PDB file of C-alpha atoms in Angstrom:
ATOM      1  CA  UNK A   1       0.512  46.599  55.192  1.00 77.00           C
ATOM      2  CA  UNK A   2       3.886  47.454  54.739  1.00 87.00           C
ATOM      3  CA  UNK A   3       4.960  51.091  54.258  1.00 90.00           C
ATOM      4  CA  UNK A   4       8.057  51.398  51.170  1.00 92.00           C
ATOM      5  CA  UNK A   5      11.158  51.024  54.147  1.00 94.00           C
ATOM      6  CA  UNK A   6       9.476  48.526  55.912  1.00 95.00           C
ATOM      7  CA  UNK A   7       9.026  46.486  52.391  1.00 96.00           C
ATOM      8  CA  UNK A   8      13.034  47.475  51.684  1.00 97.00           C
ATOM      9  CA  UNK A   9      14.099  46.530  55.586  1.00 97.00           C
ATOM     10  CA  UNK A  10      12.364  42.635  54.790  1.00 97.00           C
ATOM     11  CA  UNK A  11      13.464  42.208  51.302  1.00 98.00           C
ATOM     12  CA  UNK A  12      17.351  43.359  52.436  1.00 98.00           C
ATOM     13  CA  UNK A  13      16.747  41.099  55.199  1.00 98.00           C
ATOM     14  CA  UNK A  14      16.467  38.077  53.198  1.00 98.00           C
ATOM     15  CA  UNK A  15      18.975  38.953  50.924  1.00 98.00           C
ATOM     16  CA  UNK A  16      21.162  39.556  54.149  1.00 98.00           C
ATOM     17  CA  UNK A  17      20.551  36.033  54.933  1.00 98.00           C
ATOM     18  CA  UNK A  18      22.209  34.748  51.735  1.00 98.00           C
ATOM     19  CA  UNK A  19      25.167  36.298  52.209  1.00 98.00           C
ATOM     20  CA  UNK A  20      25.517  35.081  56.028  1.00 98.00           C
ATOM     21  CA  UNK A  21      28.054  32.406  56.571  1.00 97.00           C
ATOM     22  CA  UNK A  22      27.265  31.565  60.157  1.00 97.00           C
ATOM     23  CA  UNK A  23      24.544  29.292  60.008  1.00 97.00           C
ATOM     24  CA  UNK A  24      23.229  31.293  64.066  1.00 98.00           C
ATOM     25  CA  UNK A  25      23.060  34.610  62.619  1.00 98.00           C
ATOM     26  CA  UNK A  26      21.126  33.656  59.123  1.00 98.00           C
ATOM     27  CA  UNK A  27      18.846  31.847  61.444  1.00 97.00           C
ATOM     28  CA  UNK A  28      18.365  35.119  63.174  1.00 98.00           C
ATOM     29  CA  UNK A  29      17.841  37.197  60.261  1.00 98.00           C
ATOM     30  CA  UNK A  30      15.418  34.679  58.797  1.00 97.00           C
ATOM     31  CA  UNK A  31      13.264  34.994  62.076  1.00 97.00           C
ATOM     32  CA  UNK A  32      13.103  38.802  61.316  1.00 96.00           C
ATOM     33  CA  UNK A  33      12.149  38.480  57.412  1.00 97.00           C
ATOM     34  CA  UNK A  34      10.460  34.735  57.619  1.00 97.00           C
ATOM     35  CA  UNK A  35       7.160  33.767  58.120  1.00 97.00           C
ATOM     36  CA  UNK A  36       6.812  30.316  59.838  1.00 95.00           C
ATOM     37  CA  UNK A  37       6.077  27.363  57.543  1.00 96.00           C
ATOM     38  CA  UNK A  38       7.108  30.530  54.324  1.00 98.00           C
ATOM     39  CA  UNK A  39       8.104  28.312  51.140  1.00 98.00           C
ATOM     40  CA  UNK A  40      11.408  29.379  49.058  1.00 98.00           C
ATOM     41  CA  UNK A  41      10.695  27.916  45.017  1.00 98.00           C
ATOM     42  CA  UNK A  42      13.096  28.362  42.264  1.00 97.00           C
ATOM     43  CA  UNK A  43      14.406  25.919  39.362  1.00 96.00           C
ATOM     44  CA  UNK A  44      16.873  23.855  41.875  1.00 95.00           C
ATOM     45  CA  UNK A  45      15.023  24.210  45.008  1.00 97.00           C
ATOM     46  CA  UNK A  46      11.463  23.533  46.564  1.00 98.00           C
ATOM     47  CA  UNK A  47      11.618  24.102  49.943  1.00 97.00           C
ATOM     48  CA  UNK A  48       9.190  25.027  52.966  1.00 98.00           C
ATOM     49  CA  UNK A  49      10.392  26.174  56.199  1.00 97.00           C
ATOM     50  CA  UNK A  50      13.774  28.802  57.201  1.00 97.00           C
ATOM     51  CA  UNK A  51      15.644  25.484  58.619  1.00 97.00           C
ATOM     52  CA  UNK A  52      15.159  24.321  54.820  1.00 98.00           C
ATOM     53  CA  UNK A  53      16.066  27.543  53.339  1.00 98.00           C
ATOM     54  CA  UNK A  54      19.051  28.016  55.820  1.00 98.00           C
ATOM     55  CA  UNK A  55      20.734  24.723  54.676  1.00 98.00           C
ATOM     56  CA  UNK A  56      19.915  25.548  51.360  1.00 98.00           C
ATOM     57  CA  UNK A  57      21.371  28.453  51.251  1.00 98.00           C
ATOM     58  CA  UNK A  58      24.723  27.050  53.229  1.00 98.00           C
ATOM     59  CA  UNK A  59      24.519  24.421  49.936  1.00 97.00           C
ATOM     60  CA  UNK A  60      25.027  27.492  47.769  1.00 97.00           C
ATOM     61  CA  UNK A  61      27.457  29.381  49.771  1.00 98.00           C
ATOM     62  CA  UNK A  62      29.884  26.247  49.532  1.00 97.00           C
ATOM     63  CA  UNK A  63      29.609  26.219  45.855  1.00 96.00           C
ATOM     64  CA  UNK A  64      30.046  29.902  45.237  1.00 96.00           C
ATOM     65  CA  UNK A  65      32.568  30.997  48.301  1.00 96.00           C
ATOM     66  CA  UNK A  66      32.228  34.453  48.855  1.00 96.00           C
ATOM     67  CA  UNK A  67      29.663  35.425  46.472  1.00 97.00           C
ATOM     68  CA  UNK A  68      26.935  37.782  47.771  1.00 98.00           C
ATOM     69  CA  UNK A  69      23.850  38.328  46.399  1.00 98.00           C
ATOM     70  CA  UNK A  70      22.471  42.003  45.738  1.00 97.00           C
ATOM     71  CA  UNK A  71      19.534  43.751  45.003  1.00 98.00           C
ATOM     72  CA  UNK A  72      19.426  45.367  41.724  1.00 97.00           C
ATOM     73  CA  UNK A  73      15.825  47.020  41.582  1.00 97.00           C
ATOM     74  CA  UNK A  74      13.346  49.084  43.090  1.00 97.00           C
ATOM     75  CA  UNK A  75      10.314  46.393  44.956  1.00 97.00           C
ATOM     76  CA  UNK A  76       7.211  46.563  43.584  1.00 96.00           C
ATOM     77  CA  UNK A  77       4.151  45.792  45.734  1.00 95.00           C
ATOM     78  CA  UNK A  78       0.383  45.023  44.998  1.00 95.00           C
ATOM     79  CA  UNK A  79      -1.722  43.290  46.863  1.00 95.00           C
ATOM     80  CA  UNK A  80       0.302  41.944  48.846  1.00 95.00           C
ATOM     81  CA  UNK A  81       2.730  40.460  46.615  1.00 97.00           C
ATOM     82  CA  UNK A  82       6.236  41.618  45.331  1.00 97.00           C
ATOM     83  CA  UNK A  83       8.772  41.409  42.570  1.00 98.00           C
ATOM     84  CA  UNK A  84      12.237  42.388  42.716  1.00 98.00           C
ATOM     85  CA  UNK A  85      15.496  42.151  41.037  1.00 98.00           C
ATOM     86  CA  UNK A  86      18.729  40.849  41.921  1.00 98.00           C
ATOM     87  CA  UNK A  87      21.843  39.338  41.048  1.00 97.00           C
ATOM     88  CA  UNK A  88      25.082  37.553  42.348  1.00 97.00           C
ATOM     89  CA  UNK A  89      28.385  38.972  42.318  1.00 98.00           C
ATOM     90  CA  UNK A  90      31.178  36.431  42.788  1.00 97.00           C
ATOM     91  CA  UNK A  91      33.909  36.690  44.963  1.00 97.00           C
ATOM     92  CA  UNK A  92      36.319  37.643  42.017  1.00 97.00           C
ATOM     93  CA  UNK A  93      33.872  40.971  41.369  1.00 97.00           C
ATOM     94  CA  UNK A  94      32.080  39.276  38.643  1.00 97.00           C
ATOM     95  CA  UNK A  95      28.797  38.885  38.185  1.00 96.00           C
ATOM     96  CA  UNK A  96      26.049  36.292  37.121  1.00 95.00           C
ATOM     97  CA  UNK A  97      23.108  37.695  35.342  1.00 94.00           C
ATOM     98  CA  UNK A  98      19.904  39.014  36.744  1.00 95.00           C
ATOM     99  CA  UNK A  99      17.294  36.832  38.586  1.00 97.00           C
ATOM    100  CA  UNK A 100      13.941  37.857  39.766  1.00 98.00           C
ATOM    101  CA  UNK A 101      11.783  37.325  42.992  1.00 98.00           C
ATOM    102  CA  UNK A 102       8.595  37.057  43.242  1.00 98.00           C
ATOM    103  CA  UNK A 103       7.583  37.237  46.673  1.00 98.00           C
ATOM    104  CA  UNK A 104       3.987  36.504  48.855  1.00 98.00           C
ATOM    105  CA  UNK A 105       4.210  39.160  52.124  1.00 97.00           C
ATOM    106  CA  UNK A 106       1.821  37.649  54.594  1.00 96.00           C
ATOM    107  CA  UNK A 107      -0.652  39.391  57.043  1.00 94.00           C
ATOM    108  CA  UNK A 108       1.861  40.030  59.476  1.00 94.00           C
ATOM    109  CA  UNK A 109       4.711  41.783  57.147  1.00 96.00           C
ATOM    110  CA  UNK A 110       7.147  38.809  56.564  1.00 97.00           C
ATOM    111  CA  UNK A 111       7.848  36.460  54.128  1.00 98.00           C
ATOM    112  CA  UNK A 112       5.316  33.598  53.371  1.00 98.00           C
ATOM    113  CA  UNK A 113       6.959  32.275  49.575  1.00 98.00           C
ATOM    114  CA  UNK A 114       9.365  33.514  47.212  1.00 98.00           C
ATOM    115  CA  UNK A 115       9.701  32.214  43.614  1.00 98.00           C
ATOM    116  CA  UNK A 116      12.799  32.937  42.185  1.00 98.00           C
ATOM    117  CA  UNK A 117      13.658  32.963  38.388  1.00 97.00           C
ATOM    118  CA  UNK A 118      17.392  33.140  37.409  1.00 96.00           C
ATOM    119  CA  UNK A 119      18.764  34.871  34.244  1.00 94.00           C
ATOM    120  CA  UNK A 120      16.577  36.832  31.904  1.00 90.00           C
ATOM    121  CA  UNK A 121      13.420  36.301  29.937  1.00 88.00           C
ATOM    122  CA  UNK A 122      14.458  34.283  26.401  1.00 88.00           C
ATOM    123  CA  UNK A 123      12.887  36.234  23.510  1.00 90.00           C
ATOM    124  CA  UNK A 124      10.223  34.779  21.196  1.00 91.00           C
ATOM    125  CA  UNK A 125      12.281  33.264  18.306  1.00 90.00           C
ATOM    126  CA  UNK A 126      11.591  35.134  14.912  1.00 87.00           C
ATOM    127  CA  UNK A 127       8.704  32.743  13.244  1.00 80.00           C
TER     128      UNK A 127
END
């Protein structure tokens, strides 16, 4: 299992990877944080694979030019799954709100699925 740095290390890799413009060098950090066949969820995007996620991610880049996304929170880790927090900061400085990651570490310390939620929890409505 991974020790707390090790955990950090993986979880800045992939958020290294959305910030990379060159498609070679994503594709490198991916095969650092990546498992093979991993599967990246959230509410626009079901995809399996880092060739997926890499032209995903290229997809976002060109909407959001410049925008980088950053890691907000500490990374919790039981049992071999993870949550985290981050958010995107635009290229003008300002930022979109909070999302969370959940995220699946397989037996060999990389990535095997994240499920990403964007924005914060709605409250229940007053009955």
């Amino acid at each position: 299992m991974l020790d707390n740095d090790q955990l950090a290390g993986l979880i800045d890799d992939y958020c290294a990877a959305w910030n990379e413009p060159d498609a070679m060098r994503r594709a490198a950090i991916l095969a650092r944080a990546w498992a093979p066949g991993a599967c990246y969820t959230d509410p626009r995007a079901d995809l399996v694979g880092s060739d997926e996620l890499s032209a995903h991610i290229s997809e976002v880049q060109k909407r959001r030019p410049g925008a980088r996304v950053v890691r907000t929170s500490a990374i919790d880790l039981h049992h071999g799954l993870a949550r985290f927090a981050w958010r995107v900061v635009q290229a003008d400085g300002s930022m979109l709100p909070e999302g969370i990651d959940f995220a699946e570490i397989s037996a060999d310390g990389k990535l095997q699925r994240i499920v990403g939620f964007f924005g914060p929890l709605a409250a229940i409505p007053a009955s």
